[in-house]
C-alpha cells in the first residue's frame, strides 16, 4: 500500500491505495466521482478521459500513483454551479449524445480542444476527438455540438467584454 | 475489470536514481513512462514486473533540439511533442506524418518516444522512422553511457539492446542537408496499429542523384525495420519512377509479414510496395524542394 495525494477539481484528496490502482478507479471508487466513465479498459475508447496537469489523458491507462502530487480535472468540474460549460450546452443544443456513455470523455476532450484552439474547423474537431469513441451518434452531432460551443463561447465572451 | 497484478512502485527523480533503482531491484523491475504500452501488457499478464520505477518526473529528458549537425530527442519526449516540434518539422517531415497516425491525440499526450522504442512492438511506427533515419540510441547505466545504432537496437519482437539495469535516455539523428522524408501508413481505423507502414528519407547531391537514403518498414516483419538491399539498389542513382518501383518491389519481397486479423500476407506485401514507392517519391520531391 502507498499513500497518494492529489488535487482533483481543485480540492485536495488523499488515500491509502495499492500501487496498481488505476486513476479511473481512484476517481470513481475511492472519491465517488462517477462522472468519469470506465469503458474499454484498453485506452481505446476514451470514456475515461480526464485532465492530468491540464492535458487530456486516458485514466484507465494511468496509475493513480502516477497522479500523486499532480492536478486532475474531471467532468464534474466543467459546470460552474448551475451554469453549464459551453461544451455541455452545445451537447444539449445539438443533441450530441444518445446513451451518454462517451459524453464525459468527449466533453473533457472538447474543452481541452477549445482552450487550445477556440475556433476549430470540422477536420480539427474530428481529429481531436479521434481518441473518443461514440457508438450512438455517428459523430455528426458531436462535431456540431463542439462547433456550437466554439461559436457561443466567443459570443459570450464578446457580450461579457461589452458589459 | 482489467487490473495489473500487484507490484511495488517507486519514483525516480533523476536518471542516476532510475538506473540505481534498476540495478538494485534486478531484472523484475521495469521503468514506466507514459505507461500506454506497458500497462495494457500488465493488465493482460503479458508483462508482470514486480516493481515499477516511474520516470515521469524526468522532464529533463523531454526535449527535441539541434546540437551541432545532429538532432537530439530525449527519451521522455511525449508523442504530442514530436508531432508539434518545429525542429523536426524543419528537418524531418517524416516525424509529423508518422505521429499523426500513432494512436490518438489523448494517448499521444502521455506516451513517450523512449517508451515506444523500448516496448519494441514489431508494428511500432517510430521504430521504423528511426531505422529509416539511421538514428543512434544513447543508453545509460550506473557505469556510464553507450551508443547503439537504431538498426541494432531491436533484438527481436519486444526485445531491445537495453540491458536489465540500463535506460534509453536519448536518440540522436544526423541533420542531412538537401534531404526530404515522408511516412505512409495504412490502418484499419483511426488510431490502430498499421496493417503496413513505410517511411523514407532521400538525400540528393548537386546533380540530383541519391547521395543517401533510408527506408523504414513497420508491422511487416522486416529485419531491423528496414530493407538495406533496396537502399543499396537506389543509392547513387537518380530517383526515377522506375528505380523507385524496383526498390519498392525489393522491399515487398524481402519483408516477412504474418497473416493475421489485419490482412493476409500477399495484401501486406502489396501494401509495402505501394507505400515504399509513395514514401520515396515524396521524400525525393521534398529533397528537391518541390512537394509540400
mmCIF file with all atom_site columns, C-alpha atoms in Angstrom, chain B residues 88-197:
data_model
loop_
_atom_site.group_PDB
_atom_site.id
_atom_site.type_symbol
_atom_site.label_atom_id
_atom_site.label_alt_id
_atom_site.label_comp_id
_atom_site.label_asym_id
_atom_site.label_entity_id
_atom_site.label_seq_id
_atom_site.pdbx_PDB_ins_code
_atom_site.Cartn_x
_atom_site.Cartn_y
_atom_site.Cartn_z
_atom_site.occupancy
_atom_site.B_iso_or_equiv
_atom_site.pdbx_formal_charge
_atom_site.auth_seq_id
_atom_site.auth_comp_id
_atom_site.auth_asym_id
_atom_site.auth_atom_id
_atom_site.pdbx_PDB_model_num
ATOM 1   C CA . UNK B 1 88  ? 11.567 18.136 -36.617 1.00 0.00 ? 88  UNK B CA 1
ATOM 2   C CA . UNK B 1 89  ? 9.143  19.926 -38.948 1.00 0.00 ? 89  UNK B CA 1
ATOM 3   C CA . UNK B 1 90  ? 12.115 21.745 -40.441 1.00 0.00 ? 90  UNK B CA 1
ATOM 4   C CA . UNK B 1 91  ? 14.443 18.764 -40.859 1.00 0.00 ? 91  UNK B CA 1
ATOM 5   C CA . UNK B 1 92  ? 12.355 15.593 -40.938 1.00 0.00 ? 92  UNK B CA 1
ATOM 6   C CA . UNK B 1 93  ? 8.741  15.769 -42.029 1.00 0.00 ? 93  UNK B CA 1
ATOM 7   C CA . UNK B 1 94  ? 8.548  12.005 -41.535 1.00 0.00 ? 94  UNK B CA 1
ATOM 8   C CA . UNK B 1 95  ? 8.012  12.542 -37.803 1.00 0.00 ? 95  UNK B CA 1
ATOM 9   C CA . UNK B 1 96  ? 4.812  14.584 -38.019 1.00 0.00 ? 96  UNK B CA 1
ATOM 10  C CA . UNK B 1 97  ? 3.425  12.250 -40.677 1.00 0.00 ? 97  UNK B CA 1
ATOM 11  C CA . UNK B 1 98  ? 4.137  9.210  -38.506 1.00 0.00 ? 98  UNK B CA 1
ATOM 12  C CA . UNK B 1 99  ? 2.969  10.798 -35.260 1.00 0.00 ? 99  UNK B CA 1
ATOM 13  C CA . UNK B 1 100 ? -0.356 11.917 -36.719 1.00 0.00 ? 100 UNK B CA 1
ATOM 14  C CA . UNK B 1 101 ? -1.252 8.240  -37.152 1.00 0.00 ? 101 UNK B CA 1
ATOM 15  C CA . UNK B 1 102 ? 0.185  6.914  -33.875 1.00 0.00 ? 102 UNK B CA 1
ATOM 16  C CA . UNK B 1 103 ? -2.725 6.045  -31.581 1.00 0.00 ? 103 UNK B CA 1
ATOM 17  C CA . UNK B 1 104 ? -4.845 9.152  -30.924 1.00 0.00 ? 104 UNK B CA 1
ATOM 18  C CA . UNK B 1 105 ? -4.267 12.663 -29.565 1.00 0.00 ? 105 UNK B CA 1
ATOM 19  C CA . UNK B 1 106 ? -5.055 11.708 -25.973 1.00 0.00 ? 106 UNK B CA 1
ATOM 20  C CA . UNK B 1 107 ? -2.674 8.763  -25.966 1.00 0.00 ? 107 UNK B CA 1
ATOM 21  C CA . UNK B 1 108 ? -0.063 10.994 -27.612 1.00 0.00 ? 108 UNK B CA 1
ATOM 22  C CA . UNK B 1 109 ? -0.280 13.375 -24.651 1.00 0.00 ? 109 UNK B CA 1
ATOM 23  C CA . UNK B 1 110 ? 1.089  10.615 -22.468 1.00 0.00 ? 110 UNK B CA 1
ATOM 24  C CA . UNK B 1 111 ? 3.079  8.094  -24.498 1.00 0.00 ? 111 UNK B CA 1
ATOM 25  C CA . UNK B 1 112 ? 6.793  8.756  -24.929 1.00 0.00 ? 112 UNK B CA 1
ATOM 26  C CA . UNK B 1 113 ? 9.447  8.203  -27.573 1.00 0.00 ? 113 UNK B CA 1
ATOM 27  C CA . UNK B 1 114 ? 11.558 6.112  -25.209 1.00 0.00 ? 114 UNK B CA 1
ATOM 28  C CA . UNK B 1 115 ? 8.640  4.022  -24.039 1.00 0.00 ? 115 UNK B CA 1
ATOM 29  C CA . UNK B 1 116 ? 7.542  3.265  -27.587 1.00 0.00 ? 116 UNK B CA 1
ATOM 30  C CA . UNK B 1 117 ? 11.025 2.220  -28.658 1.00 0.00 ? 117 UNK B CA 1
ATOM 31  C CA . UNK B 1 118 ? 11.650 0.104  -25.567 1.00 0.00 ? 118 UNK B CA 1
ATOM 32  C CA . UNK B 1 119 ? 8.311  -1.647 -25.913 1.00 0.00 ? 119 UNK B CA 1
ATOM 33  C CA . UNK B 1 120 ? 9.725  -2.795 -29.275 1.00 0.00 ? 120 UNK B CA 1
ATOM 34  C CA . UNK B 1 121 ? 6.413  -3.803 -30.756 1.00 0.00 ? 121 UNK B CA 1
ATOM 35  C CA . UNK B 1 122 ? 7.059  -5.035 -34.325 1.00 0.00 ? 122 UNK B CA 1
ATOM 36  C CA . UNK B 1 123 ? 4.311  -2.682 -35.536 1.00 0.00 ? 123 UNK B CA 1
ATOM 37  C CA . UNK B 1 124 ? 5.581  0.417  -33.769 1.00 0.00 ? 124 UNK B CA 1
ATOM 38  C CA . UNK B 1 125 ? 5.877  3.362  -36.137 1.00 0.00 ? 125 UNK B CA 1
ATOM 39  C CA . UNK B 1 126 ? 8.728  5.321  -34.542 1.00 0.00 ? 126 UNK B CA 1
ATOM 40  C CA . UNK B 1 127 ? 10.914 2.205  -34.662 1.00 0.00 ? 127 UNK B CA 1
ATOM 41  C CA . UNK B 1 128 ? 10.537 2.287  -38.442 1.00 0.00 ? 128 UNK B CA 1
ATOM 42  C CA . UNK B 1 129 ? 11.177 6.034  -38.520 1.00 0.00 ? 129 UNK B CA 1
ATOM 43  C CA . UNK B 1 130 ? 14.397 5.818  -36.515 1.00 0.00 ? 130 UNK B CA 1
ATOM 44  C CA . UNK B 1 131 ? 15.519 2.823  -38.541 1.00 0.00 ? 131 UNK B CA 1
ATOM 45  C CA . UNK B 1 132 ? 14.903 4.723  -41.777 1.00 0.00 ? 132 UNK B CA 1
ATOM 46  C CA . UNK B 1 133 ? 16.862 7.702  -40.463 1.00 0.00 ? 133 UNK B CA 1
ATOM 47  C CA . UNK B 1 134 ? 19.645 5.510  -39.016 1.00 0.00 ? 134 UNK B CA 1
ATOM 48  C CA . UNK B 1 135 ? 19.466 7.151  -35.622 1.00 0.00 ? 135 UNK B CA 1
ATOM 49  C CA . UNK B 1 136 ? 21.633 6.327  -32.640 1.00 0.00 ? 136 UNK B CA 1
ATOM 50  C CA . UNK B 1 137 ? 20.263 5.329  -29.249 1.00 0.00 ? 137 UNK B CA 1
ATOM 51  C CA . UNK B 1 138 ? 22.027 6.616  -26.145 1.00 0.00 ? 138 UNK B CA 1
ATOM 52  C CA . UNK B 1 139 ? 21.751 4.120  -23.288 1.00 0.00 ? 139 UNK B CA 1
ATOM 53  C CA . UNK B 1 140 ? 22.728 4.888  -19.702 1.00 0.00 ? 140 UNK B CA 1
ATOM 54  C CA . UNK B 1 141 ? 23.679 2.641  -16.821 1.00 0.00 ? 141 UNK B CA 1
ATOM 55  C CA . UNK B 1 142 ? 25.384 3.187  -13.483 1.00 0.00 ? 142 UNK B CA 1
ATOM 56  C CA . UNK B 1 143 ? 28.752 2.682  -15.170 1.00 0.00 ? 143 UNK B CA 1
ATOM 57  C CA . UNK B 1 144 ? 28.191 5.254  -17.905 1.00 0.00 ? 144 UNK B CA 1
ATOM 58  C CA . UNK B 1 145 ? 26.706 5.748  -21.312 1.00 0.00 ? 145 UNK B CA 1
ATOM 59  C CA . UNK B 1 146 ? 26.910 3.799  -24.569 1.00 0.00 ? 146 UNK B CA 1
ATOM 60  C CA . UNK B 1 147 ? 25.591 4.286  -28.078 1.00 0.00 ? 147 UNK B CA 1
ATOM 61  C CA . UNK B 1 148 ? 23.727 1.699  -30.127 1.00 0.00 ? 148 UNK B CA 1
ATOM 62  C CA . UNK B 1 149 ? 22.758 2.176  -33.755 1.00 0.00 ? 149 UNK B CA 1
ATOM 63  C CA . UNK B 1 150 ? 18.966 2.183  -34.035 1.00 0.00 ? 150 UNK B CA 1
ATOM 64  C CA . UNK B 1 151 ? 19.230 -0.613 -36.589 1.00 0.00 ? 151 UNK B CA 1
ATOM 65  C CA . UNK B 1 152 ? 20.831 -2.752 -33.881 1.00 0.00 ? 152 UNK B CA 1
ATOM 66  C CA . UNK B 1 153 ? 18.515 -1.531 -31.119 1.00 0.00 ? 153 UNK B CA 1
ATOM 67  C CA . UNK B 1 154 ? 15.735 -4.054 -31.648 1.00 0.00 ? 154 UNK B CA 1
ATOM 68  C CA . UNK B 1 155 ? 16.968 -7.571 -30.998 1.00 0.00 ? 155 UNK B CA 1
ATOM 69  C CA . UNK B 1 156 ? 13.600 -9.230 -31.607 1.00 0.00 ? 156 UNK B CA 1
ATOM 70  C CA . UNK B 1 157 ? 9.897  -8.710 -31.026 1.00 0.00 ? 157 UNK B CA 1
ATOM 71  C CA . UNK B 1 158 ? 9.538  -6.890 -27.692 1.00 0.00 ? 158 UNK B CA 1
ATOM 72  C CA . UNK B 1 159 ? 13.303 -7.171 -27.129 1.00 0.00 ? 159 UNK B CA 1
ATOM 73  C CA . UNK B 1 160 ? 15.899 -4.443 -27.289 1.00 0.00 ? 160 UNK B CA 1
ATOM 74  C CA . UNK B 1 161 ? 19.592 -3.857 -26.687 1.00 0.00 ? 161 UNK B CA 1
ATOM 75  C CA . UNK B 1 162 ? 18.730 -2.059 -23.440 1.00 0.00 ? 162 UNK B CA 1
ATOM 76  C CA . UNK B 1 163 ? 20.021 -4.286 -20.627 1.00 0.00 ? 163 UNK B CA 1
ATOM 77  C CA . UNK B 1 164 ? 18.376 -5.016 -17.282 1.00 0.00 ? 164 UNK B CA 1
ATOM 78  C CA . UNK B 1 165 ? 19.995 -2.129 -15.388 1.00 0.00 ? 165 UNK B CA 1
ATOM 79  C CA . UNK B 1 166 ? 20.085 0.252  -18.340 1.00 0.00 ? 166 UNK B CA 1
ATOM 80  C CA . UNK B 1 167 ? 17.881 3.034  -19.595 1.00 0.00 ? 167 UNK B CA 1
ATOM 81  C CA . UNK B 1 168 ? 17.364 4.598  -23.010 1.00 0.00 ? 168 UNK B CA 1
ATOM 82  C CA . UNK B 1 169 ? 17.854 8.337  -22.485 1.00 0.00 ? 169 UNK B CA 1
ATOM 83  C CA . UNK B 1 170 ? 18.121 9.839  -25.965 1.00 0.00 ? 170 UNK B CA 1
ATOM 84  C CA . UNK B 1 171 ? 18.018 9.201  -29.692 1.00 0.00 ? 171 UNK B CA 1
ATOM 85  C CA . UNK B 1 172 ? 20.310 11.183 -31.996 1.00 0.00 ? 172 UNK B CA 1
ATOM 86  C CA . UNK B 1 173 ? 19.909 11.815 -35.698 1.00 0.00 ? 173 UNK B CA 1
ATOM 87  C CA . UNK B 1 174 ? 22.260 13.372 -38.234 1.00 0.00 ? 174 UNK B CA 1
ATOM 88  C CA . UNK B 1 175 ? 20.936 16.513 -39.922 1.00 0.00 ? 175 UNK B CA 1
ATOM 89  C CA . UNK B 1 176 ? 21.005 15.874 -43.671 1.00 0.00 ? 176 UNK B CA 1
ATOM 90  C CA . UNK B 1 177 ? 21.065 18.909 -45.972 1.00 0.00 ? 177 UNK B CA 1
ATOM 91  C CA . UNK B 1 178 ? 19.192 18.597 -49.287 1.00 0.00 ? 178 UNK B CA 1
ATOM 92  C CA . UNK B 1 179 ? 17.067 15.782 -47.954 1.00 0.00 ? 179 UNK B CA 1
ATOM 93  C CA . UNK B 1 180 ? 13.365 15.049 -47.704 1.00 0.00 ? 180 UNK B CA 1
ATOM 94  C CA . UNK B 1 181 ? 11.449 12.440 -45.732 1.00 0.00 ? 181 UNK B CA 1
ATOM 95  C CA . UNK B 1 182 ? 7.932  11.008 -45.548 1.00 0.00 ? 182 UNK B CA 1
ATOM 96  C CA . UNK B 1 183 ? 5.799  8.378  -43.811 1.00 0.00 ? 183 UNK B CA 1
ATOM 97  C CA . UNK B 1 184 ? 2.951  6.288  -45.178 1.00 0.00 ? 184 UNK B CA 1
ATOM 98  C CA . UNK B 1 185 ? 0.716  4.006  -43.154 1.00 0.00 ? 185 UNK B CA 1
ATOM 99  C CA . UNK B 1 186 ? -2.418 2.019  -43.816 1.00 0.00 ? 186 UNK B CA 1
ATOM 100 C CA . UNK B 1 187 ? -4.551 1.220  -40.794 1.00 0.00 ? 187 UNK B CA 1
ATOM 101 C CA . UNK B 1 188 ? -7.977 -0.359 -40.470 1.00 0.00 ? 188 UNK B CA 1
ATOM 102 C CA . UNK B 1 189 ? -9.369 2.515  -38.449 1.00 0.00 ? 189 UNK B CA 1
ATOM 103 C CA . UNK B 1 190 ? -8.142 5.738  -36.871 1.00 0.00 ? 190 UNK B CA 1
ATOM 104 C CA . UNK B 1 191 ? -5.569 5.098  -34.173 1.00 0.00 ? 191 UNK B CA 1
ATOM 105 C CA . UNK B 1 192 ? -4.987 1.427  -34.924 1.00 0.00 ? 192 UNK B CA 1
ATOM 106 C CA . UNK B 1 193 ? -1.675 -0.323 -35.433 1.00 0.00 ? 193 UNK B CA 1
ATOM 107 C CA . UNK B 1 194 ? -0.516 -0.477 -39.043 1.00 0.00 ? 194 UNK B CA 1
ATOM 108 C CA . UNK B 1 195 ? -1.519 -3.149 -41.472 1.00 0.00 ? 195 UNK B CA 1
ATOM 109 C CA . UNK B 1 196 ? 1.715  -1.995 -43.073 1.00 0.00 ? 196 UNK B CA 1
ATOM 110 C CA . UNK B 1 197 ? 3.724  1.210  -42.907 1.00 0.00 ? 197 UNK B CA 1
#
